[in-house]
Short mmCIF file of C-alpha atoms and ligand atoms in Angstrom, two decimals:
data_model
loop_
_atom_site.label_atom_id
_atom_site.label_comp_id
_atom_site.label_asym_id
_atom_site.label_seq_id
_atom_site.Cartn_x
_atom_site.Cartn_y
_atom_site.Cartn_z
CA UNK L 1 65.39 8.18 142.95
CA UNK L 2 64.08 8.63 146.50
CA UNK L 3 62.00 5.69 147.76
CA UNK L 4 62.11 1.93 147.26
CA UNK L 5 58.43 1.04 147.10
CA UNK L 6 56.90 -0.37 143.95
CA UNK L 7 56.88 3.08 142.34
CA UNK L 8 60.56 3.82 143.04
CA UNK L 9 61.89 0.35 142.23
CA UNK L 10 59.92 -0.06 139.02
CA UNK L 11 60.83 3.44 137.90
CA UNK L 12 64.51 2.84 138.58
CA UNK L 13 64.36 -0.36 136.54
CA UNK L 14 62.53 1.27 133.65
CA UNK L 15 64.90 4.27 133.55
CA UNK L 16 67.89 1.93 133.59
CA UNK L 17 66.36 0.20 130.60
CA UNK L 18 66.28 3.58 128.84
CA UNK L 19 70.01 3.88 129.43
CA UNK L 20 70.07 6.10 132.53
CA UNK L 21 72.44 5.52 135.40
CA UNK L 22 70.21 5.33 138.48
CA UNK L 23 70.81 5.60 142.23
CA UNK L 24 67.98 4.52 144.52
CA UNK L 25 67.93 5.83 148.09
CA UNK L 26 65.71 4.47 150.88
CA UNK L 27 66.33 3.63 154.53
CA UNK L 28 65.42 -0.07 154.35
CA UNK L 29 67.67 -1.08 151.44
CA UNK L 30 70.26 -2.94 153.49
CA UNK L 31 67.77 -5.67 154.28
CA UNK L 32 66.84 -8.33 151.72
CA UNK L 33 63.16 -7.45 152.20
CA UNK L 34 62.15 -3.93 153.13
CA UNK L 35 60.10 -2.98 156.16
CA UNK L 36 56.36 -2.94 155.63
CA UNK L 37 56.00 -0.07 153.18
CA UNK L 38 52.68 0.46 151.42
CA UNK L 39 54.02 -1.70 148.63
CA UNK L 40 54.85 -4.68 150.86
CA UNK L 41 51.32 -4.58 152.30
CA UNK L 42 49.48 -4.40 148.96
CA UNK L 43 47.32 -7.21 147.61
CA UNK L 44 48.50 -6.43 144.09
CA UNK L 45 45.14 -6.25 142.36
CA UNK L 46 45.24 -4.78 138.87
CA UNK L 47 41.82 -3.24 138.20
CA UNK L 48 42.12 -1.51 134.85
CA UNK L 49 39.42 -2.64 132.48
CA UNK L 50 36.71 -2.71 135.19
CA UNK L 51 37.52 0.93 136.02
CA UNK L 52 34.22 2.81 135.95
CA UNK L 53 35.42 5.66 133.68
CA UNK L 54 36.26 5.25 130.02
CA UNK L 55 38.32 8.35 129.35
CA UNK L 56 40.61 10.82 131.11
CA UNK L 57 43.98 10.49 132.78
CA UNK L 58 42.95 7.72 135.23
CA UNK L 59 41.66 5.54 132.42
CA UNK L 60 44.73 6.08 130.25
CA UNK L 61 47.20 5.38 133.05
CA UNK L 62 45.38 2.17 133.99
CA UNK L 63 45.26 0.78 130.47
CA UNK L 64 48.88 1.69 129.82
CA UNK L 65 49.95 0.10 133.11
CA UNK L 66 48.08 -3.13 132.49
CA UNK L 67 49.78 -3.51 129.11
CA UNK L 68 53.18 -2.60 130.54
CA UNK L 69 52.89 -5.08 133.42
CA UNK L 70 52.31 -7.84 130.92
CA UNK L 71 55.33 -6.80 128.86
CA UNK L 72 57.58 -6.20 131.88
CA UNK L 73 56.71 -9.52 133.47
CA UNK L 74 57.69 -11.31 130.27
CA UNK L 75 60.94 -9.39 130.04
CA UNK L 76 61.81 -10.00 133.70
CA UNK L 77 60.95 -13.68 133.40
CA UNK L 78 63.26 -14.02 130.39
CA UNK L 79 65.99 -12.47 132.53
CA UNK L 80 65.38 -15.01 135.31
CA UNK L 81 63.13 -12.95 137.62
CA UNK L 82 59.59 -14.31 137.44
CA UNK L 83 56.79 -12.40 139.16
CA UNK L 84 53.86 -14.64 140.15
CA UNK L 85 50.53 -13.35 138.84
CA UNK L 86 46.96 -14.55 138.43
CA UNK L 87 44.71 -13.42 135.60
CA UNK L 88 41.03 -12.65 136.04
CA UNK L 89 38.81 -10.54 138.21
CA UNK L 90 35.15 -11.04 139.12
CA UNK L 91 33.43 -7.93 140.36
CA UNK L 92 30.24 -8.75 142.22
CA UNK L 93 27.19 -6.50 142.49
CA UNK L 94 25.46 -6.35 145.85
CA UNK L 95 22.63 -3.95 144.91
CA UNK L 96 20.23 -3.51 141.97
CA UNK L 97 21.97 -0.20 141.13
CA UNK L 98 25.33 -1.98 140.90
CA UNK L 99 23.82 -4.62 138.61
CA UNK L 100 22.59 -1.87 136.27
CA UNK L 101 25.97 -0.12 136.38
CA UNK L 102 27.71 -3.41 135.53
CA UNK L 103 25.38 -3.98 132.59
CA UNK L 104 26.13 -0.52 131.22
CA UNK L 105 29.87 -0.91 131.74
CA UNK L 106 29.89 -4.33 130.10
CA UNK L 107 28.17 -3.03 126.96
CA UNK L 108 30.57 -0.10 126.81
CA UNK L 109 33.67 -2.27 127.22
CA UNK L 110 32.50 -4.82 124.66
CA UNK L 111 31.96 -1.95 122.17
CA UNK L 112 35.56 -0.89 122.88
CA UNK L 113 36.70 -4.44 122.14
CA UNK L 114 37.52 -5.52 125.71
CA UNK L 115 36.63 -9.10 126.71
CA UNK L 116 34.41 -8.31 129.74
CA UNK L 117 31.25 -10.36 130.24
CA UNK L 118 28.36 -10.62 132.69
CA UNK L 119 27.75 -13.88 134.53
CA UNK L 120 24.19 -15.20 134.68
CA UNK L 121 22.55 -16.07 138.00
CA UNK L 122 23.06 -19.77 137.16
CA UNK L 123 26.77 -19.22 136.49
CA UNK L 124 27.18 -17.32 139.75
CA UNK L 125 25.42 -20.14 141.63
CA UNK L 126 27.88 -22.69 140.23
CA UNK L 127 30.95 -20.94 141.64
CA UNK L 128 32.73 -22.67 144.52
CA UNK L 129 33.37 -21.95 147.26
CA UNK L 130 30.00 -20.19 147.22
CA UNK L 131 29.88 -16.45 146.77
CA UNK L 132 29.20 -14.10 149.67
CA UNK L 133 25.60 -12.90 149.65
CA UNK L 134 24.07 -10.81 148.32
CA UNK L 135 25.76 -11.35 144.94
CA UNK L 136 23.08 -10.14 142.53
CA UNK L 137 25.33 -9.88 139.49
CA UNK L 138 28.90 -10.46 138.39
CA UNK L 139 31.18 -8.89 135.80
CA UNK L 140 34.21 -10.92 134.73
CA UNK L 141 37.31 -9.20 133.39
CA UNK L 142 39.79 -11.84 132.20
CA UNK L 143 42.65 -9.42 131.54
CA UNK L 144 42.54 -7.66 134.91
CA UNK L 145 43.97 -9.67 137.79
CA UNK L 146 46.64 -9.66 140.44
CA UNK L 147 50.43 -9.76 140.80
CA UNK L 148 52.48 -10.45 143.91
CA UNK L 149 54.00 -7.14 145.06
CA UNK L 150 56.81 -8.62 147.20
CA UNK L 151 58.31 -10.74 144.38
CA UNK L 152 57.81 -7.80 141.99
CA UNK L 153 59.96 -5.56 144.20
CA UNK L 154 62.55 -8.31 144.47
CA UNK L 155 62.59 -8.82 140.68
CA UNK L 156 63.18 -5.11 140.05
CA UNK L 157 65.89 -5.04 142.70
CA UNK L 158 67.76 -8.09 141.42
CA UNK L 159 67.55 -7.24 137.76
CA UNK L 160 68.35 -3.62 138.55
CA UNK L 161 71.48 -4.65 140.44
CA UNK L 162 72.57 -6.81 137.50
CA UNK L 163 72.18 -3.74 135.28
CA UNK L 164 74.27 -1.61 137.63
CA UNK L 165 71.67 -0.02 139.91
CA UNK L 166 73.32 1.90 142.73
CA UNK L 167 71.56 1.45 146.11
CA UNK L 168 72.07 3.76 149.07
CA UNK L 169 70.51 2.64 152.31
CA UNK L 170 69.72 5.95 153.96
CA UNK L 171 66.96 8.45 154.61
CA UNK L 172 66.89 11.67 152.60
CA UNK L 173 66.39 14.56 155.00
CA UNK L 174 66.12 17.39 152.49
CA UNK L 175 66.82 18.63 148.98
CA UNK L 176 68.83 21.60 147.79
CA UNK L 177 68.95 23.19 144.37
CA UNK L 178 72.27 23.58 142.64
CA UNK L 179 73.59 27.06 143.20
CA UNK L 180 73.35 28.09 139.54
CA UNK L 181 75.81 28.61 136.70
CA UNK L 182 77.69 25.37 136.10
CA UNK L 183 76.07 23.68 139.13
CA UNK L 184 72.67 22.47 138.04
CA UNK L 185 72.73 19.29 140.08
CA UNK L 186 70.39 18.66 142.99
CA UNK L 187 71.95 17.97 146.34
CA UNK L 188 70.35 15.45 148.68
CA UNK L 189 71.07 15.69 152.39
CA UNK L 190 71.14 12.21 153.89
CA UNK L 191 70.69 11.05 157.45
CA UNK L 192 73.96 11.28 159.40
CA UNK L 193 75.28 14.23 157.42
CA UNK L 194 76.26 12.52 154.14
CA UNK L 195 75.16 13.99 150.82
CA UNK L 196 74.44 12.75 147.31
CA UNK L 197 73.86 14.68 144.11
CA UNK L 198 72.11 14.08 140.81
CA UNK L 199 71.05 15.94 137.69
CA UNK L 200 67.55 14.57 138.14
CA UNK L 201 65.71 13.65 141.33
CA UNK L 202 62.48 11.68 141.39
CA UNK L 203 60.63 11.80 144.70
CA UNK L 204 58.82 8.47 145.19
CA UNK L 205 58.84 8.50 148.98
CA UNK L 206 55.15 7.80 149.55
CA UNK L 207 53.82 9.59 152.61
CA UNK L 208 57.22 11.20 153.27
CA UNK L 209 57.18 13.00 149.92
CA UNK L 210 55.41 16.17 151.17
CA UNK L 211 58.03 16.77 153.90
CA UNK L 212 60.87 16.34 151.40
CA UNK L 213 59.27 18.68 148.88
CA UNK L 214 58.64 21.26 151.58
CA UNK L 215 62.42 21.62 151.95
CA UNK L 216 62.43 23.23 148.48
CA UNK L 217 59.17 25.10 148.89
CA UNK L 218 56.65 22.80 147.20
CA UNK L 219 53.42 21.99 149.01
CA UNK L 220 51.85 18.68 147.97
CA UNK L 221 50.02 17.43 151.09
CA UNK L 222 48.95 13.80 151.37
CA UNK L 223 47.09 11.96 154.10
CA UNK L 224 47.58 8.38 155.30
CA UNK L 225 44.79 5.84 154.78
CA UNK L 226 45.40 2.63 156.66
CA UNK L 227 44.60 -0.78 155.21
CA UNK L 228 44.42 -4.07 157.10
CA UNK L 229 44.53 -7.38 155.26
CA UNK L 230 44.65 -11.07 156.19
CA UNK L 231 45.82 -14.42 154.85
CA UNK L 232 43.51 -17.37 155.51
CA UNK L 233 43.89 -21.11 155.05
CA UNK L 234 40.90 -22.66 153.32
CA UNK L 235 39.57 -26.04 154.35
CA UNK L 236 41.02 -28.59 151.84
CA UNK L 237 37.54 -29.44 150.47
CA UNK L 238 36.78 -25.78 149.80
CA UNK L 239 40.18 -25.30 148.18
CA UNK L 240 39.79 -28.34 145.89
CA UNK L 241 36.39 -27.06 144.72
CA UNK L 242 37.59 -23.53 143.94
CA UNK L 243 36.50 -22.50 140.42
CA UNK L 244 36.37 -18.70 140.64
CA UNK L 245 37.43 -16.97 137.40
CA UNK L 246 40.12 -15.05 139.29
CA UNK L 247 40.11 -12.74 142.31
CA UNK L 248 36.77 -11.52 143.65
CA UNK L 249 35.71 -8.03 144.56
CA UNK L 250 32.65 -7.94 146.82
CA UNK L 251 31.29 -4.83 148.50
CA UNK L 252 34.71 -3.17 148.47
CA UNK L 253 36.47 -6.27 149.86
CA UNK L 254 38.89 -8.26 147.72
CA UNK L 255 39.29 -12.03 147.97
CA UNK L 256 42.46 -13.22 146.26
CA UNK L 257 43.06 -17.00 145.85
CA UNK L 258 46.64 -17.92 146.71
CA UNK L 259 48.75 -21.04 146.18
CA UNK L 260 48.36 -23.95 148.62
CA UNK L 261 44.76 -23.30 149.55
CA UNK L 262 45.32 -19.85 150.92
CA UNK L 263 43.28 -16.71 150.42
CA UNK L 264 44.10 -13.03 150.88
CA UNK L 265 41.33 -10.88 152.20
CA UNK L 266 41.49 -7.11 152.21
CA UNK L 267 41.78 -4.34 152.59
CA UNK L 268 40.11 -2.02 155.08
CA UNK L 269 39.99 1.75 154.54
CA UNK L 270 40.67 3.44 157.86
CA UNK L 271 42.17 6.62 159.25
CA UNK L 272 45.74 5.93 160.38
CA UNK L 273 45.66 4.73 164.00
CA UNK L 274 48.57 2.31 163.58
CA UNK L 275 50.91 3.80 166.18
CA UNK L 276 50.25 3.28 169.91
CA UNK L 277 50.03 7.07 170.29
CA UNK L 278 47.11 7.10 167.89
CA UNK L 279 45.34 4.27 169.70
CA UNK L 280 46.70 1.27 167.75
CA UNK L 281 45.05 -0.81 165.04
CA UNK L 282 41.28 -1.02 164.98
CA UNK L 283 40.35 -4.60 165.92
CA UNK L 284 36.71 -3.98 165.02
CA UNK L 285 37.71 -3.08 161.45
CA UNK L 286 39.71 -6.31 161.17
CA UNK L 287 36.79 -8.35 162.48
CA UNK L 288 34.44 -6.69 159.97
CA UNK L 289 36.87 -7.67 157.23
CA UNK L 290 37.21 -11.27 158.42
CA UNK L 291 33.43 -11.70 158.64
CA UNK L 292 32.67 -9.72 155.47
CA UNK L 293 30.65 -7.32 157.59
CA UNK L 294 28.55 -10.20 158.92
CA UNK L 295 28.02 -11.83 155.49
CA UNK L 296 30.71 -14.53 155.72
CA UNK L 297 29.65 -17.76 153.99
CA UNK L 298 30.07 -21.03 155.95
CA UNK L 299 33.35 -21.87 154.19
CA UNK L 300 34.88 -18.53 155.23
CA UNK L 301 33.96 -19.20 158.86
CA UNK L 302 35.84 -22.53 158.56
CA UNK L 303 39.05 -20.82 157.41
CA UNK L 304 42.05 -20.56 159.69
CA UNK L 305 43.64 -17.14 160.11
CA UNK L 306 47.30 -17.51 159.09
CA UNK L 307 48.46 -13.89 159.51
CA UNK L 308 47.25 -10.37 159.20
CA UNK L 309 49.08 -7.17 158.37
CA UNK L 310 48.56 -3.53 157.63
CA UNK L 311 50.06 -0.74 155.57
CA UNK L 312 49.51 2.91 154.78
CA UNK L 313 48.38 4.39 151.50
CA UNK L 314 49.27 7.97 150.52
CA UNK L 315 46.21 9.91 149.42
CA UNK L 316 46.78 13.35 147.85
CA UNK L 317 44.84 16.18 149.47
CA UNK L 318 42.82 18.25 147.01
CA UNK L 319 44.29 16.63 143.90
CA UNK L 320 43.49 13.40 142.09
CA UNK L 321 45.77 10.39 142.63
CA UNK L 322 48.47 9.85 141.56
CA UNK L 323 50.71 12.92 141.73
CA UNK L 324 52.91 12.87 138.63
CA UNK L 325 54.50 16.26 138.21
CA UNK L 326 57.56 17.99 136.85
CA UNK L 327 57.92 20.49 139.70
CA UNK L 328 60.92 22.33 138.34
CA UNK L 329 63.87 21.50 136.09
CA UNK L 330 65.34 18.17 137.23
CA UNK L 331 62.75 17.52 139.96
CA UNK L 332 59.95 15.00 139.43
CA UNK L 333 57.28 13.90 141.85
CA UNK L 334 55.72 10.42 141.51
CA UNK L 335 53.72 9.76 144.63
CA UNK L 336 50.20 9.73 146.11
CA UNK L 337 49.14 6.57 144.30
CA UNK L 338 46.64 5.86 147.07
CA UNK L 339 44.86 2.54 146.37
CA UNK L 340 46.46 1.74 143.02
CA UNK L 341 50.21 2.11 143.29
CA UNK L 342 50.94 -1.44 142.19
CA UNK L 343 48.69 -1.10 139.18
CA UNK L 344 49.93 2.37 138.24
CA UNK L 345 53.68 1.91 138.84
CA UNK L 346 54.55 1.07 135.20
CA UNK L 347 52.65 4.02 133.72
CA UNK L 348 54.26 6.29 136.32
CA UNK L 349 57.70 5.03 135.33
CA UNK L 350 56.89 5.53 131.67
CA UNK L 351 55.76 9.09 132.39
CA UNK L 352 59.06 9.85 134.19
CA UNK L 353 61.07 8.49 131.27
CA UNK L 354 59.18 10.76 128.90
CA UNK L 355 59.73 13.82 131.10
CA UNK L 356 63.47 13.26 131.24
CA UNK L 357 63.75 12.50 127.53
CA UNK L 358 61.79 15.63 126.65
CA UNK L 359 63.94 17.87 128.85
CA UNK L 360 67.38 16.44 128.48
CA UNK L 361 68.33 13.37 126.48
CA UNK L 362 71.20 11.49 128.15
CA UNK L 363 70.48 12.73 131.68
CA UNK L 364 71.62 10.71 134.69
CA UNK L 365 69.86 10.32 138.03
C1 FAD V 401 46.59 -3.04 152.60
C2 FAD V 401 46.86 -2.43 151.27
C3 FAD V 401 46.39 -3.05 150.11
C4 FAD V 401 46.66 -2.50 148.87
N1 FAD V 401 46.24 -3.16 147.75
C5 FAD V 401 46.56 -2.66 146.53
C6 FAD V 401 46.17 -3.36 145.36
O1 FAD V 401 45.52 -4.41 145.44
N2 FAD V 401 46.52 -2.84 144.14
C7 FAD V 401 47.23 -1.66 144.04
O2 FAD V 401 47.52 -1.24 142.91
N3 FAD V 401 47.60 -0.98 145.14
C8 FAD V 401 47.27 -1.44 146.37
N4 FAD V 401 47.63 -0.75 147.50
C9 FAD V 401 48.24 0.57 147.34
C10 FAD V 401 49.73 0.45 147.07
O3 FAD V 401 50.31 -0.38 148.04
C11 FAD V 401 50.37 1.83 147.11
O4 FAD V 401 49.71 2.72 146.26
C12 FAD V 401 51.84 1.70 146.69
O5 FAD V 401 52.49 0.77 147.48
C13 FAD V 401 52.55 3.02 146.75
O6 FAD V 401 53.89 2.74 146.45
P1 FAD V 401 55.03 3.82 146.66
O7 FAD V 401 56.26 3.24 146.08
O8 FAD V 401 54.56 5.15 146.17
O9 FAD V 401 55.12 4.01 148.26
P2 FAD V 401 55.65 3.05 149.41
O10 FAD V 401 55.46 1.63 149.07
O11 FAD V 401 55.03 3.57 150.67
O12 FAD V 401 57.20 3.32 149.45
C14 FAD V 401 57.75 4.52 149.90
C15 FAD V 401 59.25 4.36 149.91
O13 FAD V 401 59.84 5.61 150.24
C16 FAD V 401 60.82 5.38 151.22
N5 FAD V 401 61.02 6.61 151.96
C17 FAD V 401 60.16 7.26 152.78
N6 FAD V 401 60.73 8.36 153.27
C18 FAD V 401 61.96 8.43 152.75
C19 FAD V 401 63.04 9.35 152.87
N7 FAD V 401 62.97 10.47 153.63
N8 FAD V 401 64.20 9.09 152.20
C20 FAD V 401 64.30 8.00 151.40
N9 FAD V 401 63.32 7.11 151.26
C21 FAD V 401 62.16 7.31 151.92
C22 FAD V 401 60.24 4.25 152.06
O14 FAD V 401 61.24 3.68 152.89
C23 FAD V 401 59.76 3.35 150.94
O15 FAD V 401 60.83 2.64 150.40
C24 FAD V 401 47.38 -1.29 148.77
C25 FAD V 401 47.84 -0.66 149.92
C26 FAD V 401 47.60 -1.22 151.17
C27 FAD V 401 48.12 -0.54 152.38
#
């Protein structure tokens, strides 16, 4: 398994549970907490039942993931590795068209048996702290919600280690196919000249996946989309009054209530300018986020900025996210999860397990 983001760690854990012996390779594994990968930066929102489509691969992966997260969290908690999570999501409509779309989606979901419901204007007006304006309509999804990505990674790591997960703290520089008859294993060239080998390799290296695949002739380009996010401290009065039915989604911005009167706000969608060579982070984009593009309610203006951070999302070029592919015997790609890697990690892991089982029961990776 190459990559120790939420996709790699959750997949390793799931495959171990299926009885595979798994080695996970990533450069940051020697530290207790990894460097800021996409997964460490994520807000952890799980938007499955509010997804605008009702069929197709994206829909199926989201529903499967939401169910698996619930099951996995229970299993991990029983094994002593709780992952904090908060149920509920309120999607707000800022235009008349969005209100109509919400009404249609709500009817559709209720017909499918999902517990979504529209909030009336009076119900929206009762929410505290007050909603950003305009908020012309609101769709509540009680089973969508949010999980904390950092503790999730840590839970997979700790439980994985207890189950015998092998960690190698290194960077994979390239892949090589086994040379044929009697040597079907993949060879991985590691930084510093070391090598590793495995019958199956899963590439979960986020934005580095295309370069790794190119070493064996596969072209799967992805582009980086930067996201900035912030943690705010609410005024104690505003925190005490909070009665939102979960996290909020307003005009593409997510507001996630946190313990101890804190709030996560995010995330921007920007071209990657994070390195000094590219001009550095865009302060204007952060300010737009912090002021909700000039629509910040009074309580938001009273908040104290505790910290802000950024991360990169891997967006596939010319193909829908995520990239889940059996590229050739023994080589799987699970990458390009773009804005939904936390949500889609369990379904991606499940997919990998099925691929391996179909090809070769008893395989090791
Ligand atoms: C600000 C922000 C907010 C987000 N919010 C959400 C959200 O609310 N909900 C949601 O579902 N998603 C969200 N996302 C998206 C989500 O974070 C990503 O889709 C997800 O983290 C992708 O996980 P990953 O494991 O594929 O990649 P990453 O987390 O990027 O991990 C890649 C791993 O590969 C390793 N690696 C790289 N190169 C090599 C190499 N050569 N050899 C070995 N290892 C290598 C890295 O060290 C790392 O361990 C957000 C993203 C950002 C940036």
